[in-house]
Structures are given as structure tokens and as C-alpha cells.
Short mmCIF file of C-alpha atoms and ligand atoms in Angstrom, two decimals:
data_model
loop_
_atom_site.label_atom_id
_atom_site.label_comp_id
_atom_site.label_asym_id
_atom_site.label_seq_id
_atom_site.Cartn_x
_atom_site.Cartn_y
_atom_site.Cartn_z
CA UNK A 109 -47.68 -130.21 73.13
CA UNK A 110 -51.17 -132.06 72.08
CA UNK A 111 -51.28 -135.63 70.50
CA UNK A 112 -53.32 -136.67 67.59
CA UNK A 113 -55.15 -139.95 68.72
CA UNK A 114 -57.61 -140.28 71.77
CA UNK A 115 -58.08 -137.38 74.43
CA UNK A 116 -57.63 -139.29 77.17
CA UNK A 117 -54.19 -139.46 76.40
CA UNK A 118 -52.43 -136.32 76.65
CA UNK A 119 -49.80 -134.41 78.56
CA UNK A 120 -50.28 -132.80 82.13
CA UNK A 121 -48.16 -130.60 82.28
CA UNK A 122 -44.27 -132.59 81.66
CA UNK A 123 -45.72 -135.90 82.70
CA UNK A 124 -47.33 -138.42 79.99
CA UNK A 125 -51.19 -139.18 81.84
CA UNK A 126 -53.30 -142.27 80.17
CA UNK A 127 -57.06 -140.75 81.51
CA UNK A 128 -56.12 -139.79 85.44
CA UNK A 129 -52.29 -142.38 85.27
CA UNK A 130 -49.57 -140.43 84.95
CA UNK A 131 -47.12 -143.18 82.26
CA UNK A 132 -44.23 -143.62 84.76
CA UNK A 133 -46.95 -144.05 87.46
CA UNK A 134 -47.96 -146.93 85.89
CA UNK A 135 -44.55 -147.78 84.77
CA UNK A 136 -42.85 -147.45 88.18
CA UNK A 137 -46.14 -149.65 89.38
CA UNK A 138 -46.54 -152.47 86.59
CA UNK A 139 -42.78 -152.87 85.24
CA UNK A 140 -42.13 -152.38 81.03
CA UNK A 141 -42.81 -152.94 78.58
CA UNK A 142 -46.31 -152.83 79.70
CA UNK A 143 -49.09 -151.86 77.31
CA UNK A 144 -51.88 -149.52 79.06
CA UNK A 145 -55.44 -148.73 77.94
CA UNK A 146 -57.79 -146.37 78.53
CA UNK A 147 -61.46 -148.11 79.15
CA UNK A 148 -63.35 -144.85 78.12
CA UNK A 149 -60.84 -143.84 74.89
CA UNK A 150 -62.89 -146.92 74.29
CA UNK A 151 -66.00 -146.69 75.03
CA UNK A 152 -66.68 -144.20 73.22
CA UNK A 153 -65.22 -145.16 70.16
CA UNK A 154 -66.97 -147.79 70.47
CA UNK A 155 -70.35 -145.67 70.97
CA UNK A 156 -69.49 -143.17 67.70
CA UNK A 157 -70.98 -146.29 66.46
CA UNK A 158 -73.69 -147.31 68.46
CA UNK A 159 -74.48 -143.36 67.73
CA UNK A 160 -75.11 -143.55 64.67
CA UNK A 161 -76.97 -146.48 64.07
CA UNK A 162 -79.25 -145.57 66.97
CA UNK A 163 -82.88 -146.16 66.69
CA UNK A 164 -82.54 -149.36 63.46
CA UNK A 165 -81.99 -152.88 64.27
CA UNK A 166 -77.79 -153.20 64.38
CA UNK A 167 -75.05 -155.38 66.00
CA UNK A 168 -72.05 -154.11 65.72
CA UNK A 169 -69.05 -157.09 66.31
CA UNK A 170 -65.98 -155.98 67.36
CA UNK A 171 -62.98 -157.58 65.67
CA UNK A 172 -61.00 -159.43 68.34
CA UNK A 173 -58.20 -159.88 66.67
CA UNK A 174 -56.62 -156.40 67.64
CA UNK A 175 -56.78 -157.09 71.08
CA UNK A 176 -57.84 -160.57 72.58
CA UNK A 177 -57.28 -159.79 76.20
CA UNK A 178 -59.92 -160.87 77.72
CA UNK A 179 -60.82 -157.11 80.38
CA UNK A 180 -61.53 -155.27 76.50
CA UNK A 181 -63.85 -157.52 75.56
CA UNK A 182 -64.77 -157.77 78.60
CA UNK A 183 -65.97 -154.31 78.74
CA UNK A 184 -67.27 -154.35 75.12
CA UNK A 185 -69.27 -156.91 75.93
CA UNK A 186 -70.78 -155.46 78.66
CA UNK A 187 -71.89 -152.34 76.69
CA UNK A 188 -73.54 -154.61 74.24
CA UNK A 189 -70.68 -155.04 71.87
CA UNK A 190 -70.54 -158.82 70.04
CA UNK A 191 -67.45 -161.05 68.49
CA UNK A 192 -66.32 -161.20 65.02
CA UNK A 193 -64.03 -163.84 65.61
CA UNK A 194 -61.53 -166.07 63.94
CA UNK A 195 -60.78 -169.53 65.51
CA UNK A 196 -61.92 -171.45 67.49
CA UNK A 197 -59.30 -170.18 70.08
CA UNK A 198 -61.47 -166.71 70.20
CA UNK A 199 -64.66 -168.21 70.60
CA UNK A 200 -63.29 -169.38 73.90
CA UNK A 201 -61.81 -166.40 74.75
CA UNK A 202 -64.80 -163.65 74.10
CA UNK A 203 -67.64 -166.85 75.79
CA UNK A 204 -65.02 -166.66 78.80
CA UNK A 205 -64.70 -162.62 78.72
CA UNK A 206 -68.98 -163.28 78.75
CA UNK A 207 -70.09 -162.15 74.63
CA UNK A 208 -73.53 -163.38 74.02
CA UNK A 209 -72.88 -165.88 71.30
CA UNK A 210 -76.49 -164.76 69.37
CA UNK A 211 -73.49 -161.73 69.38
CA UNK A 212 -71.08 -163.61 67.34
CA UNK A 213 -69.98 -163.89 64.28
CA UNK A 214 -67.40 -166.13 62.80
CA UNK A 215 -65.33 -165.17 59.92
CA UNK A 216 -61.97 -166.71 58.42
CA UNK A 217 -60.50 -168.01 55.05
CA UNK A 218 -59.42 -171.57 57.00
CA UNK A 219 -61.85 -172.70 59.72
CA UNK A 220 -62.03 -176.58 60.77
CA UNK A 221 -64.17 -178.90 61.28
CA UNK A 222 -63.10 -178.52 64.73
CA UNK A 223 -63.92 -175.22 64.74
CA UNK A 224 -67.07 -174.96 63.12
CA UNK A 225 -68.73 -177.89 65.55
CA UNK A 226 -67.69 -175.67 68.85
CA UNK A 227 -69.30 -173.28 67.28
CA UNK A 228 -72.07 -174.81 66.27
CA UNK A 229 -72.23 -175.84 69.77
CA UNK A 230 -72.47 -172.47 71.55
CA UNK A 231 -74.80 -171.49 68.81
CA UNK A 232 -72.76 -168.52 67.64
CA UNK A 233 -75.43 -165.91 65.59
CA UNK A 234 -73.53 -166.32 61.31
CA UNK A 235 -70.36 -168.04 60.27
CA UNK A 236 -68.64 -165.69 57.37
CA UNK A 237 -67.67 -168.53 54.91
CA UNK A 238 -65.17 -167.17 52.40
CA UNK A 239 -65.65 -170.17 49.56
CA UNK A 240 -67.00 -172.83 47.90
CA UNK A 241 -65.55 -175.41 49.89
CA UNK A 242 -65.75 -173.88 52.96
CA UNK A 243 -69.42 -174.37 53.01
CA UNK A 244 -69.86 -178.26 51.79
CA UNK A 245 -67.52 -178.40 54.61
CA UNK A 246 -69.86 -176.69 56.64
CA UNK A 247 -72.96 -178.29 55.53
CA UNK A 248 -71.74 -181.03 56.07
CA UNK A 249 -70.43 -180.85 59.89
CA UNK A 250 -74.17 -178.71 60.64
CA UNK A 251 -75.86 -182.01 59.58
CA UNK A 252 -73.53 -184.12 61.46
CA UNK A 253 -74.20 -182.27 64.05
CA UNK A 254 -77.98 -182.18 63.68
CA UNK A 255 -78.27 -178.60 63.95
CA UNK A 256 -78.21 -175.71 61.54
CA UNK A 257 -75.87 -173.02 60.17
CA UNK A 258 -76.34 -169.86 59.56
CA UNK A 259 -74.13 -167.68 56.88
CA UNK A 260 -73.44 -164.81 55.34
CA UNK A 261 -70.90 -165.59 52.16
CA UNK A 262 -67.62 -163.13 52.58
CA UNK A 263 -68.28 -161.50 48.99
CA UNK A 264 -65.06 -159.54 47.26
CA UNK A 265 -65.99 -156.81 46.64
CA UNK A 266 -62.90 -156.60 44.29
CA UNK A 267 -62.38 -152.39 45.01
CA UNK A 268 -59.04 -150.65 46.47
CA UNK A 269 -59.39 -150.08 50.00
CA UNK A 270 -56.35 -148.09 49.32
CA UNK A 271 -54.44 -149.42 52.27
CA UNK A 272 -51.65 -151.19 52.08
CA UNK A 273 -51.46 -154.36 50.22
CA UNK A 274 -50.95 -156.76 53.53
CA UNK A 275 -54.15 -155.44 54.72
CA UNK A 276 -56.34 -154.60 51.86
CA UNK A 277 -58.49 -157.77 51.76
CA UNK A 278 -61.02 -156.43 49.30
CA UNK A 279 -59.53 -157.27 45.74
CA UNK A 280 -59.23 -159.90 43.31
CA UNK A 281 -56.22 -161.38 43.60
CA UNK A 282 -56.95 -161.51 47.38
CA UNK A 283 -57.22 -164.44 49.42
CA UNK A 284 -60.45 -163.46 51.38
CA UNK A 285 -64.41 -164.11 50.62
CA UNK A 286 -66.22 -165.66 46.99
CA UNK A 287 -65.48 -163.47 43.78
CA UNK A 288 -68.42 -160.76 43.13
CA UNK A 289 -69.28 -163.01 39.54
CA UNK A 290 -69.50 -166.46 41.11
CA UNK A 291 -72.32 -164.65 44.18
CA UNK A 292 -75.71 -165.18 43.34
CA UNK A 293 -74.84 -169.03 41.50
CA UNK A 294 -73.03 -169.83 45.38
CA UNK A 295 -76.24 -168.92 46.77
CA UNK A 296 -78.11 -170.77 44.95
CA UNK A 297 -75.96 -173.91 45.88
CA UNK A 298 -75.70 -172.19 49.57
CA UNK A 299 -79.34 -172.15 49.77
CA UNK A 300 -79.98 -175.94 48.80
CA UNK A 301 -77.37 -177.15 51.39
CA UNK A 302 -78.51 -179.28 53.90
CA UNK A 303 -77.93 -177.47 57.76
CA UNK A 304 -77.25 -173.76 56.59
CA UNK A 305 -79.53 -171.39 56.65
CA UNK A 306 -78.91 -168.15 54.89
CA UNK A 307 -79.12 -164.96 56.46
CA UNK A 308 -76.64 -162.61 55.33
CA UNK A 309 -74.70 -161.15 53.21
CA UNK A 310 -71.58 -160.13 54.34
CA UNK A 311 -67.54 -158.07 52.81
CA UNK A 312 -64.37 -156.82 54.23
CA UNK A 313 -62.21 -154.92 51.66
CA UNK A 314 -59.45 -154.79 53.98
CA UNK A 315 -57.19 -152.17 57.80
CA UNK A 316 -56.46 -148.67 58.15
CA UNK A 317 -58.93 -147.31 55.15
CA UNK A 318 -59.04 -143.87 55.20
CA UNK A 319 -61.18 -142.75 53.06
CA UNK A 320 -64.81 -142.79 52.95
CA UNK A 321 -65.03 -143.53 48.64
CA UNK A 322 -64.05 -146.98 49.20
CA UNK A 323 -66.92 -148.28 51.53
CA UNK A 324 -69.19 -146.81 49.35
CA UNK A 325 -67.75 -148.57 46.00
CA UNK A 326 -68.05 -151.65 48.38
CA UNK A 327 -71.56 -150.96 49.68
CA UNK A 328 -73.18 -150.35 45.89
CA UNK A 329 -71.17 -153.66 44.54
CA UNK A 330 -72.64 -155.28 47.55
CA UNK A 331 -76.77 -153.58 47.21
CA UNK A 332 -76.04 -155.07 43.13
CA UNK A 333 -75.50 -158.84 44.52
CA UNK A 334 -78.34 -158.26 47.07
CA UNK A 335 -81.33 -157.38 44.70
CA UNK A 336 -80.17 -160.02 42.32
CA UNK A 337 -79.70 -162.63 44.49
CA UNK A 338 -82.85 -161.58 46.24
CA UNK A 339 -84.66 -162.00 42.61
CA UNK A 340 -83.98 -165.27 43.04
CA UNK A 341 -86.87 -166.05 45.97
CA UNK A 342 -83.72 -166.02 48.58
CA UNK A 343 -84.27 -163.17 51.14
CA UNK A 344 -80.89 -161.90 52.87
CA UNK A 345 -81.66 -160.99 56.52
CA UNK A 346 -78.97 -158.14 56.98
CA UNK A 347 -75.71 -156.37 55.71
CA UNK A 348 -72.40 -156.70 57.45
CA UNK A 349 -70.39 -154.05 56.00
CA UNK A 350 -66.74 -155.43 57.78
CA UNK A 351 -64.61 -153.26 59.64
CA UNK A 352 -61.10 -151.76 58.31
CA UNK A 353 -62.07 -147.88 59.46
CA UNK A 354 -58.28 -146.72 59.73
CA UNK A 355 -57.30 -144.08 63.05
CA UNK A 356 -54.89 -141.34 63.66
CA UNK A 357 -50.82 -142.58 63.89
CA UNK A 358 -48.84 -139.06 63.01
CA UNK A 359 -51.22 -137.21 60.33
CA UNK A 360 -53.91 -139.66 58.45
CA UNK A 361 -57.48 -138.77 59.02
CA UNK A 362 -59.78 -140.55 58.72
CA UNK A 363 -63.26 -140.06 58.75
CA UNK A 364 -65.32 -140.65 62.52
CA UNK A 365 -67.31 -143.61 62.39
CA UNK A 366 -70.51 -141.39 62.40
CA UNK A 367 -69.17 -139.90 59.44
CA UNK A 368 -68.55 -142.96 57.82
CA UNK A 369 -71.95 -144.91 59.35
CA UNK A 370 -73.66 -141.29 57.50
CA UNK A 371 -72.51 -141.90 54.13
CA UNK A 372 -73.28 -145.42 54.21
CA UNK A 373 -76.58 -145.21 55.54
CA UNK A 374 -77.35 -142.58 52.92
CA UNK A 375 -76.18 -144.66 50.39
CA UNK A 376 -78.10 -148.02 51.96
CA UNK A 377 -81.99 -145.19 51.94
CA UNK A 378 -81.04 -144.03 48.86
CA UNK A 379 -81.10 -147.80 47.56
CA UNK A 380 -84.12 -148.55 49.02
CA UNK A 381 -82.45 -150.62 51.84
CA UNK A 382 -82.70 -148.85 54.36
CA UNK A 383 -84.84 -151.76 56.17
CA UNK A 384 -82.54 -154.06 56.81
CA UNK A 385 -80.34 -154.75 59.76
CA UNK A 386 -76.73 -153.48 59.83
CA UNK A 387 -73.90 -154.78 61.18
CA UNK A 388 -69.84 -153.69 61.44
CA UNK A 389 -66.60 -155.65 62.25
CA UNK A 390 -64.35 -152.51 64.25
CA UNK A 391 -61.62 -153.69 65.41
CA UNK A 392 -58.42 -151.04 65.12
CA UNK A 393 -60.77 -147.85 65.55
CA UNK A 394 -62.22 -149.66 68.79
CA UNK A 395 -58.83 -149.72 71.12
CA UNK A 396 -56.32 -148.25 68.25
CA UNK A 397 -56.02 -144.86 69.64
CA UNK A 398 -57.49 -146.29 73.63
CA UNK A 399 -53.69 -147.81 73.97
CA UNK A 400 -49.68 -146.98 74.16
CA UNK A 401 -46.89 -149.21 75.12
CA UNK A 402 -44.04 -148.30 77.54
CA UNK A 403 -41.36 -149.02 77.12
CA UNK A 404 -37.65 -147.70 79.28
CA UNK A 405 -34.88 -146.54 78.30
CA UNK A 406 -32.27 -148.81 78.93
CA UNK A 407 -29.21 -147.65 76.62
CA UNK A 408 -28.62 -144.67 74.46
CA UNK A 409 -25.67 -145.90 71.48
CA UNK A 410 -24.34 -142.71 70.39
CA UNK A 411 -23.23 -143.04 66.41
CA UNK A 412 -19.30 -143.40 66.16
CA UNK A 413 -19.01 -140.69 62.91
CA UNK A 414 -21.33 -137.89 62.65
CA UNK A 415 -23.48 -138.63 60.22
CA UNK A 416 -24.11 -142.20 61.83
CA UNK A 417 -26.99 -143.43 62.96
CA UNK A 418 -28.37 -142.80 66.43
CA UNK A 419 -29.63 -145.83 68.64
CA UNK A 420 -32.03 -145.40 71.79
CA UNK A 421 -32.34 -149.54 72.89
CA UNK A 422 -35.60 -149.83 75.41
CA UNK A 423 -36.77 -152.88 77.14
CA UNK A 424 -40.26 -153.02 74.06
CA UNK A 425 -38.92 -155.19 70.59
CA UNK A 426 -40.49 -155.67 68.00
CA UNK A 427 -41.88 -159.15 69.91
CA UNK A 428 -43.97 -157.00 72.21
CA UNK A 429 -45.43 -154.38 68.74
CA UNK A 430 -44.84 -156.38 65.15
CA UNK A 431 -46.31 -153.60 63.05
CA UNK A 432 -43.72 -151.57 62.11
CA UNK A 433 -40.84 -154.68 61.35
CA UNK A 434 -43.99 -156.19 59.75
CA UNK A 435 -46.22 -153.08 58.46
CA UNK A 436 -42.98 -150.34 58.42
CA UNK A 437 -45.60 -149.01 59.81
CA UNK A 438 -45.00 -145.30 61.20
CA UNK A 439 -45.98 -145.26 65.34
CA UNK A 440 -45.54 -141.73 67.15
CA UNK A 441 -43.04 -142.16 70.26
CA UNK A 442 -43.08 -140.01 73.50
CA UNK A 443 -41.43 -139.34 76.63
CA UNK A 444 -43.41 -140.78 79.27
CA UNK A 445 -40.94 -137.09 80.47
CA UNK A 446 -40.93 -134.47 79.01
CA UNK A 447 -36.83 -132.31 79.44
CA UNK A 448 -36.35 -128.85 79.33
CA UNK A 449 -32.98 -130.64 76.40
CA UNK A 450 -32.88 -130.09 72.97
CA UNK A 451 -33.69 -134.29 71.31
CA UNK A 452 -31.05 -136.01 69.28
CA UNK A 453 -32.07 -137.96 66.38
CA UNK A 454 -32.76 -141.52 67.07
CA UNK A 455 -33.32 -144.89 65.67
CA UNK A 456 -35.83 -145.79 68.49
CA UNK A 457 -34.83 -150.11 68.87
CA UNK A 458 -35.68 -153.27 71.05
CA UNK A 459 -32.96 -156.95 72.89
CA UNK A 460 -33.49 -158.86 69.65
CA UNK A 461 -31.34 -160.30 67.12
CA UNK A 462 -32.60 -158.32 64.15
CA UNK A 463 -32.60 -155.14 62.62
CA UNK A 464 -36.05 -155.43 61.91
CA UNK A 465 -36.12 -154.64 65.47
CA UNK A 466 -36.70 -151.35 65.56
CA UNK A 467 -39.80 -149.02 66.81
CA UNK A 468 -39.04 -145.91 65.15
CA UNK A 469 -36.95 -144.24 62.94
CA UNK A 470 -35.34 -140.81 63.18
CA UNK A 471 -37.38 -139.71 66.13
CA UNK A 472 -36.43 -136.93 67.54
CA UNK A 473 -36.44 -137.61 71.33
CA UNK A 474 -34.66 -135.64 74.47
CA UNK A 475 -34.55 -138.60 76.74
CA UNK A 476 -31.76 -140.65 79.41
CA UNK A 477 -31.63 -144.40 80.43
CA UNK A 478 -33.94 -144.91 82.49
CA UNK A 479 -36.70 -143.05 80.98
CA UNK A 480 -40.16 -143.78 80.45
CA UNK A 481 -41.36 -143.83 76.49
CA UNK A 482 -44.91 -144.75 75.52
CA UNK A 483 -45.60 -145.91 71.08
CA UNK A 484 -48.68 -144.32 70.91
CA UNK A 485 -51.79 -146.14 69.17
CA UNK A 486 -50.55 -149.16 70.49
CA UNK A 487 -54.00 -150.29 71.60
CA UNK A 488 -54.72 -152.47 68.52
CA UNK A 489 -52.15 -155.14 66.53
CA UNK A 490 -50.01 -154.72 69.97
CA UNK A 491 -50.17 -157.10 72.01
CA UNK A 492 -53.25 -159.89 70.30
CA UNK A 493 -50.01 -159.89 67.27
CA UNK A 494 -46.91 -159.90 70.30
CA UNK A 495 -44.56 -163.70 69.87
CA UNK A 496 -42.57 -164.96 72.79
CA UNK A 497 -38.80 -165.07 69.60
CA UNK A 498 -36.34 -164.28 72.00
CA UNK A 499 -37.75 -166.31 74.76
CA UNK A 500 -39.09 -163.37 75.51
CA UNK A 501 -42.01 -163.17 77.56
CA UNK A 502 -45.26 -160.61 76.96
CA UNK A 503 -45.45 -157.62 78.47
CA UNK A 504 -47.89 -157.33 81.08
CA UNK A 505 -51.29 -155.26 80.71
CA UNK A 506 -53.57 -151.96 82.78
CA UNK A 507 -56.21 -151.34 82.57
CA UNK A 508 -56.84 -147.70 83.21
CA UNK A 509 -60.17 -145.50 84.48
CA UNK A 510 -60.48 -142.34 85.31
CA UNK A 511 -57.29 -142.51 88.44
CA UNK A 512 -57.62 -146.78 88.74
CA UNK A 513 -55.59 -148.56 87.34
CA UNK A 514 -56.50 -153.01 87.40
CA UNK A 515 -53.49 -154.85 85.81
CA UNK A 516 -55.44 -157.47 83.60
CA UNK A 517 -52.57 -159.20 82.22
CA UNK A 518 -49.44 -161.14 84.71
CA UNK A 519 -46.06 -160.35 82.32
CA UNK A 520 -44.75 -164.14 82.12
CA UNK A 521 -42.36 -166.56 83.24
CA UNK A 522 -39.67 -167.66 81.46
CA UNK A 523 -41.45 -170.84 83.35
CA UNK A 524 -44.27 -170.57 81.28
CA UNK A 525 -42.43 -170.06 77.88
CA UNK A 526 -40.62 -173.72 78.41
CA UNK A 527 -44.56 -175.06 80.00
CA UNK A 528 -45.02 -178.43 77.24
CA UNK A 529 -41.97 -178.61 76.46
CA UNK A 530 -39.69 -182.19 76.98
CA UNK A 531 -36.70 -182.50 76.88
CA UNK A 532 -35.30 -185.11 75.22
CA UNK A 533 -35.08 -189.05 77.72
CA UNK A 534 -31.30 -189.61 78.87
CA UNK A 535 -29.59 -192.43 77.30
C1 LIG B 134 -59.60 -157.96 60.83
C2 LIG B 134 -60.96 -158.19 60.10
C3 LIG B 134 -61.65 -156.90 60.54
C4 LIG B 134 -61.16 -155.84 61.00
O1 LIG B 134 -60.81 -154.67 60.89
P1 LIG B 134 -60.38 -153.35 61.81
O2 LIG B 134 -59.07 -152.69 60.05
O3 LIG B 134 -59.27 -153.87 62.29
O4 LIG B 134 -61.63 -152.60 61.87
C5 LIG B 134 -62.99 -157.18 60.54
N1 LIG B 134 -64.03 -158.31 59.92
C6 LIG B 134 -62.90 -159.23 59.31
C7 LIG B 134 -63.18 -160.12 58.98
C8 LIG B 134 -61.29 -159.03 59.59
O5 LIG B 134 -60.58 -159.51 59.06
#
């Protein structure tokens, strides 16, 4: 059986392997629920971007929110990658993982003054500013600190990324970015503000995008703006085209990073902008297919009547992996050890007390209680969106390289979950 996604996740005989490690062995060593990642899958995803941009001034800024575990960030930092952060918490993480602040960009619609100050003190490369009000605040914070804030405006190119509405961000009516029509005026204003240095322009049109055309539409709209802005005498050093490239969960056929960048470069060069520093902010496409969520089958619950549902109850739940419950996302679920038995159709569900707590519906699986299942393509927006709902400790995480594996995050204990809580005084 061949699996979609990354070649580092494959069967060898009846065993699901992550690189040179049998996933059942990882489950036995580290327990479940368990997130397991292939280091080489992450690095080869990154190198596809790096190769496509080789020989040009560029910076790839991994979008930290896709998977913010320190060892993941460290892996990318050591490979020369920069980072796209959306909070001071993420700033602390990337610095702890060894990132150079000069390769960090700060995005997000709701940066607080304290977060701005922290990022200024750290010396981040650029703030991607998302509103006129934010620009004023940043100017005031930078002036007070006696520092300069380098900025791009995140412009909203008003293109349809043709993805799920919750992860489409480049349309009018999204909360993100500055409207296309306002951009020239806001740039002029930015250039006049104290504490602000205009360095670039930024857009990010959505996530899990599986076509090239929305990107080409966006780059055209952004280049129109670049030309209009530079006609006013301002200089834009870099062009940041955001992230959003999709991955294969089931039968999606997204372009490769190389094909996407090739098409964008062709357009950018055709319009005479080939000299500019290019930046990208990929998240999902660097880590998504590199990770699996491993769960143990706790109980099989056959339906009472012949046309009802059979349930496969596992020890991972919506708190570990939100995507199915939140976006009705379809994620492939496979046994970690193949059985030579007829499959039965199950809804794979977790222990959380919500009917929305499912990982997959109507899945044909040959499994017994005690077997392990792997949810594939779970490296992005998995652990980073995990919660403690139902007072469930978050899963452990392990990084695999060849036949080696390292625990990169311990499973949370109950005591850790209520650390910092206080009982009321006795009376
Ligand atoms: C989430 C996000 C990204 C990454 O998106 P992916 O779909 O994971 O590649 C990049 N830039 C910004 C501003 C984001 O909010």
C-alpha cells in the first residue's frame, strides 16, 4: 500500500514506518497519543523552497504557528531558515530555538504594545503591519523606545484562494491586511511617521491552496501596488508573498514548491521586478506531511442495528488534533500494523465529551483493541492547536531521523495542568 504525502511515511511489510522507525515501536517506547515527525521530511520540504530560490536574494520564514515545538524550530533554524511569528510567545520560542532575530518577521492583526516592544528590543527584521491603527501604535512604541521599526504593509490583494473559508485570508471582508485601494496612501503616511522605516510589502492569501493561479493573481495585484508606491518616491526592498501552499491529505494535487516559485519568478521577472529580495512564509507545506499522530485503539463499539455506525474509540481526541472538528478536515487514518482481515467501516472518535470529537468518519479499517492507528499529514496545525479540554494532558512528541528517535516534548501530567490555579481561601 503506497501512502500519499511524504516518502518518509511508508509501509515496510506490514509495518508503518517513519523513516527507519516502526511506528508501533515508537508507540511502545513513548506511549500514545504521540506526535511523531520525520526530520528529513521537514528538511527536504524546506530544501525544495531553498533550491527554487537559489542564487537570488531571498529569505524563507517558516510560519511558526503551523508547528511551534522547539526542536522543529531548531531544525529549521539550523538549516538557515527564518521565521514568521504572530505573537511574543512565538518570538520567545524562536529565540529559545536559536533563531537569528534578523531573520524574523512579525505578522498578525492584533499585536499589543508590549509585543511590539519585545520584538523591537529583540531586533526583528520586519513587522508586517495589518492596519493603519497598528501603524500608529508601532510608531509610538518605537519612538518611545528610541528604536526604528522596519515595516511592510500586509496588503489584501482581494483574490480568492479557493480554499476553506476559515483559512482564506486574502479576500475583501477578511480581517487581514490593508485594503488594496488604501495601500498607496497608507505607505505615504508610514514613510512620514517617526520610528518607522518602510522596507517591503507583504501579502498572504490563505492556506491549503492547491492551485498556482490565485498566487499569480495576488502577485500581479501586489506588483501593481509596488509600481504605484515606488512612483511616489518610496523604495520597497523586499516582496513577501506569504505562505499557504497546500499538501496532500487525500487526493489533493498541489503544485510543488519548485513549480509554484518557478511560476511566480517567471511572472515577477516578466514584469521587471526580478532584482527584489523575495520572501515566503510557508507553514503547512514544510511540516504537514512530515508528522503523524499515533493513537491506540481503546474500544470497538459495533452499532446495534445493521445500518448504524460502528465506532472505533481511540486515545487521541479533538483536543490533540482540532482540524477534523474545526474545519471538517479529512485526514488519512491507517493502521500501524496491517492485519490480513476484512476491514470494517468505523467512525474513529476520541474520548472527549462532544459529538464533534471525531478524527475520521466512515473509515474502512481492520483493527482490534490495543492496535495502533496513525493519522497521517498531522505535522501542521496539530500539536500547535492542541488544548487541554477535558483536562487531557497534551500528547508527547518525538523526532525521528533514520533509525534514531528523540523525545522532543514530554506528555503533560495532571499536576502540570492545574499548576498556577488557586483554591479559594478556607473560611
Ligand atoms: C498562517 C500564516 C502563514 C502560513 O500559512 P500555511 O498555510 O501554513 O503555509 C504564513 N503567513 C501568515 C501571515 C500566516 O498567518
